[in-house]
Short mmCIF file of C-alpha atoms in Angstrom, two decimals:
data_model
loop_
_atom_site.label_atom_id
_atom_site.label_comp_id
_atom_site.label_asym_id
_atom_site.label_seq_id
_atom_site.Cartn_x
_atom_site.Cartn_y
_atom_site.Cartn_z
CA MET Y 1 86.95 125.39 95.15
CA THR Y 2 83.21 123.65 94.12
CA LYS Y 3 81.54 123.11 91.04
CA THR Y 4 77.64 122.80 91.25
CA ILE Y 5 76.47 120.04 89.31
CA GLN Y 6 72.44 118.86 89.44
CA GLY Y 7 72.21 121.92 92.20
CA GLU Y 8 75.06 120.23 94.63
CA ALA Y 9 78.20 121.95 95.38
CA VAL Y 10 81.10 119.17 95.03
CA PRO Y 11 84.81 119.87 95.69
CA VAL Y 12 86.42 119.62 92.67
CA LEU Y 13 89.50 118.27 94.09
CA GLY Y 14 89.27 115.12 96.20
CA LEU Y 15 91.41 112.65 97.93
CA GLY Y 16 91.49 109.37 96.52
CA THR Y 17 92.30 106.89 99.19
CA PHE Y 18 93.24 103.44 97.34
CA GLU Y 19 95.95 101.56 99.12
CA LEU Y 20 95.69 103.99 102.35
CA THR Y 21 95.08 101.33 104.43
CA GLY Y 22 95.97 100.41 108.53
CA PRO Y 23 97.12 103.30 111.02
CA ALA Y 24 99.54 104.67 108.34
CA GLY Y 25 96.69 105.16 106.09
CA GLU Y 26 94.05 106.71 108.41
CA ASP Y 27 97.01 109.60 109.30
CA ALA Y 28 97.23 110.14 105.72
CA ILE Y 29 93.45 110.58 105.16
CA ARG Y 30 93.29 112.64 108.38
CA ALA Y 31 96.26 114.89 107.18
CA ALA Y 32 94.40 115.35 103.98
CA ILE Y 33 91.27 116.84 105.87
CA ASP Y 34 93.25 118.83 108.15
CA ILE Y 35 95.00 120.39 104.87
CA GLY Y 36 91.71 121.04 103.55
CA TYR Y 37 90.48 118.11 101.62
CA ARG Y 38 86.67 118.11 101.55
CA GLN Y 39 86.03 115.31 99.19
CA ILE Y 40 86.89 111.74 100.19
CA ASP Y 41 86.54 108.85 97.83
CA THR Y 42 86.87 105.44 99.17
CA ALA Y 43 85.27 102.14 98.28
CA ILE Y 44 84.52 98.43 99.57
CA ARG Y 45 87.08 97.17 97.50
CA TYR Y 46 89.98 99.36 98.98
CA GLY Y 47 89.20 97.68 102.51
CA ASN Y 48 89.73 101.04 104.07
CA GLU Y 49 86.35 102.51 104.90
CA VAL Y 50 87.14 102.10 108.52
CA GLU Y 51 90.10 104.14 108.36
CA VAL Y 52 88.08 106.97 106.34
CA GLY Y 53 85.20 106.53 108.93
CA ARG Y 54 87.91 106.95 112.11
CA ALA Y 55 89.81 109.86 110.59
CA ILE Y 56 86.62 111.90 109.58
CA ARG Y 57 85.43 111.86 113.27
CA SER Y 58 89.26 112.42 114.60
CA SER Y 59 89.42 115.63 112.60
CA GLY Y 60 86.69 117.37 113.75
CA VAL Y 61 85.38 118.82 110.78
CA ALA Y 62 81.52 119.02 110.62
CA ARG Y 63 80.20 115.84 108.53
CA ALA Y 64 78.07 118.24 106.45
CA GLU Y 65 81.50 120.11 105.42
CA LEU Y 66 82.48 116.69 103.90
CA PHE Y 67 81.42 115.05 100.78
CA VAL Y 68 81.86 110.99 100.82
CA THR Y 69 81.96 108.73 98.21
CA THR Y 70 81.97 104.99 98.39
CA LYS Y 71 81.63 102.01 95.92
CA ILE Y 72 80.19 98.55 95.34
CA TRP Y 73 82.34 96.06 93.68
CA PHE Y 74 80.88 94.55 90.47
CA ASN Y 75 80.20 91.16 91.76
CA ASP Y 76 78.02 92.34 94.63
CA LEU Y 77 75.55 94.19 92.31
CA GLN Y 78 72.32 92.07 92.87
CA PRO Y 79 69.72 94.18 94.59
CA ASP Y 80 69.76 92.33 97.70
CA THR Y 81 73.47 92.34 98.23
CA VAL Y 82 73.51 96.04 97.21
CA HIS Y 83 71.42 96.52 100.67
CA GLN Y 84 73.26 94.45 102.30
CA ARG Y 85 76.66 96.24 101.20
CA VAL Y 86 75.50 99.59 102.10
CA ASP Y 87 74.57 98.40 105.56
CA GLU Y 88 78.17 97.08 106.03
CA SER Y 89 79.74 100.04 104.43
CA LEU Y 90 77.89 102.70 106.57
CA GLU Y 91 78.60 100.53 109.52
CA ARG Y 92 82.58 100.71 108.80
CA LEU Y 93 82.24 104.39 108.01
CA GLY Y 94 80.27 105.33 111.21
CA LEU Y 95 77.89 107.14 109.17
CA ASP Y 96 74.35 107.37 108.61
CA GLN Y 97 74.67 108.25 105.26
CA VAL Y 98 77.13 108.56 102.56
CA ASP Y 99 76.97 111.35 100.04
CA LEU Y 100 77.62 109.70 96.98
CA LEU Y 101 77.22 105.80 96.13
CA LEU Y 102 78.39 104.36 92.73
CA VAL Y 103 78.76 101.37 90.93
CA HIS Y 104 82.59 100.47 91.01
CA TRP Y 105 82.50 98.63 87.92
CA PRO Y 106 79.61 97.60 85.46
CA ALA Y 107 78.70 94.06 85.80
CA LYS Y 108 78.12 91.46 82.60
CA ASP Y 109 75.94 89.16 84.38
CA ILE Y 110 73.54 91.20 86.45
CA PRO Y 111 71.07 93.08 84.92
CA LEU Y 112 71.68 97.02 85.08
CA GLY Y 113 68.27 98.09 85.67
CA GLU Y 114 68.12 95.74 89.02
CA THR Y 115 70.92 97.32 90.07
CA LEU Y 116 70.28 101.00 89.53
CA ALA Y 117 66.58 100.68 91.14
CA ALA Y 118 68.46 99.15 94.22
CA PHE Y 119 70.76 102.26 94.26
CA ALA Y 120 67.58 104.38 93.83
CA GLU Y 121 65.94 102.82 96.71
CA GLU Y 122 69.56 103.29 98.79
CA LYS Y 123 68.83 106.97 98.00
CA GLY Y 124 65.03 106.97 98.83
CA ARG Y 125 65.92 105.32 102.25
CA GLY Y 126 68.40 108.51 102.75
CA ARG Y 127 71.50 106.18 102.96
CA THR Y 128 73.22 107.94 100.45
CA ARG Y 129 72.20 111.26 99.15
CA LEU Y 130 73.12 110.85 95.50
CA ILE Y 131 74.14 108.01 92.91
CA GLY Y 132 76.24 107.27 89.97
CA VAL Y 133 78.33 104.67 88.27
CA SER Y 134 82.29 104.34 87.78
CA ASN Y 135 83.90 103.11 84.40
CA PHE Y 136 80.98 103.58 82.56
CA THR Y 137 81.18 103.90 78.71
CA VAL Y 138 78.62 106.04 76.49
CA ALA Y 139 76.82 102.84 75.44
CA LEU Y 140 76.39 101.91 79.35
CA LEU Y 141 75.38 105.71 79.90
CA ASP Y 142 72.83 105.45 77.15
CA GLU Y 143 71.16 102.34 78.87
CA ALA Y 144 71.14 103.67 82.37
CA LEU Y 145 69.93 107.14 81.40
CA ASP Y 146 67.57 106.59 78.64
CA VAL Y 147 66.48 102.96 79.28
CA HIS Y 148 66.30 102.93 82.80
CA LYS Y 149 65.88 106.58 83.46
CA ALA Y 150 68.33 106.32 86.41
CA ASP Y 151 69.42 109.65 88.21
CA LEU Y 152 72.90 109.53 88.09
CA PHE Y 153 75.30 112.50 89.45
CA CYS Y 154 78.66 110.94 88.74
CA ASN Y 155 80.82 108.79 86.33
CA GLN Y 156 84.20 108.00 87.78
CA VAL Y 157 86.87 107.17 85.16
CA GLU Y 158 90.41 107.20 84.27
CA TYR Y 159 91.18 110.73 82.83
CA HIS Y 160 94.32 112.69 82.35
CA PRO Y 161 96.18 114.27 79.39
CA PHE Y 162 97.01 111.01 77.31
CA LEU Y 163 93.61 109.48 77.45
CA SER Y 164 91.00 111.48 75.81
CA GLN Y 165 87.38 111.45 77.09
CA GLN Y 166 85.83 113.67 74.68
CA LYS Y 167 82.72 111.32 73.92
CA LEU Y 168 82.26 110.62 77.15
CA LEU Y 169 82.32 113.97 78.24
CA ALA Y 170 80.03 115.07 75.74
CA ARG Y 171 77.46 112.30 76.71
CA MET Y 172 77.70 113.30 80.51
CA ARG Y 173 77.38 116.83 79.91
CA ARG Y 174 74.19 116.56 78.03
CA ALA Y 175 72.97 114.88 81.12
CA GLY Y 176 74.45 117.24 83.65
CA MET Y 177 76.56 114.40 84.84
CA LEU Y 178 80.25 115.25 87.09
CA LEU Y 179 83.03 113.19 85.55
CA ASN Y 180 85.30 112.71 88.41
CA ALA Y 181 88.93 111.80 86.86
CA TYR Y 182 90.62 108.86 88.43
CA GLN Y 183 94.54 108.49 88.09
CA PRO Y 184 94.39 112.05 86.85
CA ILE Y 185 98.21 112.33 86.66
CA ALA Y 186 98.68 108.93 84.60
CA ARG Y 187 100.70 107.19 87.31
CA GLY Y 188 103.06 110.29 87.32
CA LYS Y 189 103.72 110.06 83.99
CA VAL Y 190 102.79 113.54 83.37
CA PHE Y 191 106.14 114.49 85.20
CA ASP Y 192 107.88 112.89 82.56
CA ASN Y 193 106.14 115.08 79.69
CA ASP Y 194 108.14 117.84 77.88
CA LEU Y 195 105.08 119.75 77.33
CA LEU Y 196 103.84 119.84 80.79
CA ALA Y 197 107.06 120.40 82.00
CA ALA Y 198 107.44 123.40 79.81
CA LEU Y 199 103.77 124.64 80.93
CA GLY Y 200 104.78 123.89 84.52
CA ARG Y 201 107.64 126.59 84.21
CA LYS Y 202 105.52 128.97 82.17
CA TYR Y 203 103.06 129.29 85.30
CA GLY Y 204 105.39 128.61 88.16
CA LYS Y 205 103.76 125.08 88.95
CA SER Y 206 104.94 121.20 88.45
CA ALA Y 207 103.58 119.26 85.34
CA GLY Y 208 101.07 117.40 88.00
CA GLN Y 209 99.53 120.90 89.16
CA VAL Y 210 98.93 121.93 85.06
CA THR Y 211 97.48 118.68 84.53
CA LEU Y 212 95.20 118.98 87.63
CA ARG Y 213 94.33 122.70 86.51
CA TRP Y 214 93.78 121.44 83.04
CA LEU Y 215 91.13 118.82 84.59
CA VAL Y 216 89.21 120.93 86.98
CA GLN Y 217 89.25 123.97 84.08
CA GLN Y 218 87.20 121.73 82.18
CA ASP Y 219 83.20 122.15 82.05
CA GLY Y 220 81.68 119.30 84.53
CA VAL Y 221 85.15 117.67 85.65
CA GLY Y 222 87.05 116.53 88.83
CA ALA Y 223 89.69 114.84 90.27
CA ILE Y 224 90.62 112.66 92.83
CA PRO Y 225 94.51 112.27 93.18
CA ARG Y 226 95.80 109.93 95.23
CA SER Y 227 98.52 110.59 97.70
CA ALA Y 228 99.68 109.52 100.98
CA ARG Y 229 102.53 112.44 101.50
CA PRO Y 230 101.01 115.94 103.30
CA GLU Y 231 103.63 117.68 100.90
CA ASN Y 232 101.95 116.35 97.67
CA MET Y 233 98.46 116.66 98.96
CA ARG Y 234 99.30 120.28 99.63
CA ALA Y 235 100.51 120.66 96.15
CA ASN Y 236 98.12 119.07 94.54
CA LEU Y 237 95.52 121.83 96.12
CA ASP Y 238 97.67 124.49 95.30
CA ILE Y 239 96.08 124.79 91.57
CA PHE Y 240 93.63 127.45 92.00
CA ASP Y 241 95.65 130.80 91.71
CA PHE Y 242 96.41 130.52 88.24
CA GLU Y 243 94.16 129.41 84.97
CA LEU Y 244 95.51 127.69 81.38
CA SER Y 245 95.40 129.79 78.45
CA PRO Y 246 92.94 128.45 75.54
CA ASP Y 247 95.67 127.57 73.58
CA ASP Y 248 97.74 125.67 76.54
CA MET Y 249 94.25 123.97 77.42
CA ALA Y 250 94.00 122.94 73.73
CA ALA Y 251 97.97 121.88 73.58
CA ILE Y 252 97.19 119.36 76.64
CA HIS Y 253 94.32 117.85 74.80
CA GLY Y 254 96.56 117.21 72.02
CA LEU Y 255 98.65 114.70 74.13
CA ALA Y 256 96.00 112.00 73.92
CA SER Y 257 96.99 109.01 72.70
CA GLY Y 258 94.41 106.45 73.80
CA GLN Y 259 96.82 105.41 76.82
CA ARG Y 260 95.06 103.58 79.65
CA TYR Y 261 96.98 102.70 82.99
CA SER Y 262 93.93 101.01 84.31
CA ARG Y 263 93.56 97.48 82.58
CA PHE Y 264 91.52 94.51 83.74
CA ASP Y 265 89.57 91.55 82.40
CA TRP Y 266 86.69 92.81 83.69
CA GLU Y 267 86.73 95.98 81.90
CA PRO Y 268 83.78 97.11 79.54
CA ALA Y 269 84.58 97.87 75.58
CA TRP Y 270 85.98 101.27 75.90
CA ASP Y 271 85.08 104.35 73.97
CA ASP Y 272 88.52 105.64 73.33
#
């Protein structure tokens, strides 16, 4: 299943590849492609772009069928370094172009306008089809979109039933952007929730599948669950044969408590 964002068809459910490294990681990524995943999310920081590239080549799936994302770490966002990191990423991936290039985290000491201009240059050179950001707040998006007039496709952020992103979503919808949810099943915590378990029984699904369906059923939202096990990969994809009722969607929204599972010294001042 795809969603059309800014005229681009993007798979609504992708594979997060954090910690999928080495031969086992390559095998897991290849298994995901074989199972049917067509969005693959990596990053320089993950240390597995080589594995992603090998899995893509060995899969035999046409490059045009895949949506490949990589990201540049916050201390490498100076313009000259951006260009160098893209060179290196494309070489490791064995690709001429990625589909989406993201700022991995906002930098506090590098002017955002300079970074976004360098990203736009990479898009202009054809080394990425689209550009975007990750872990950006409403204020940071306002700066990027209103001050620097950046042409952003995506903001990748933590999003799950225990963390409301409604303020951010409203801003992104006004801009026509994709919110791609990482840690969408809250590090497995959704499986311990009574409401999600009950809804799973109602729909004949697991709490994780209900959660992923809740995410992709929202306008402008996709998800990139990480899994190394083919059985879990298959289960995560098995969410397109049912639809949550409006009341059930609202009930899941009601679980939000502001809980974040990704906390770092370098994070921005969050909206929620």
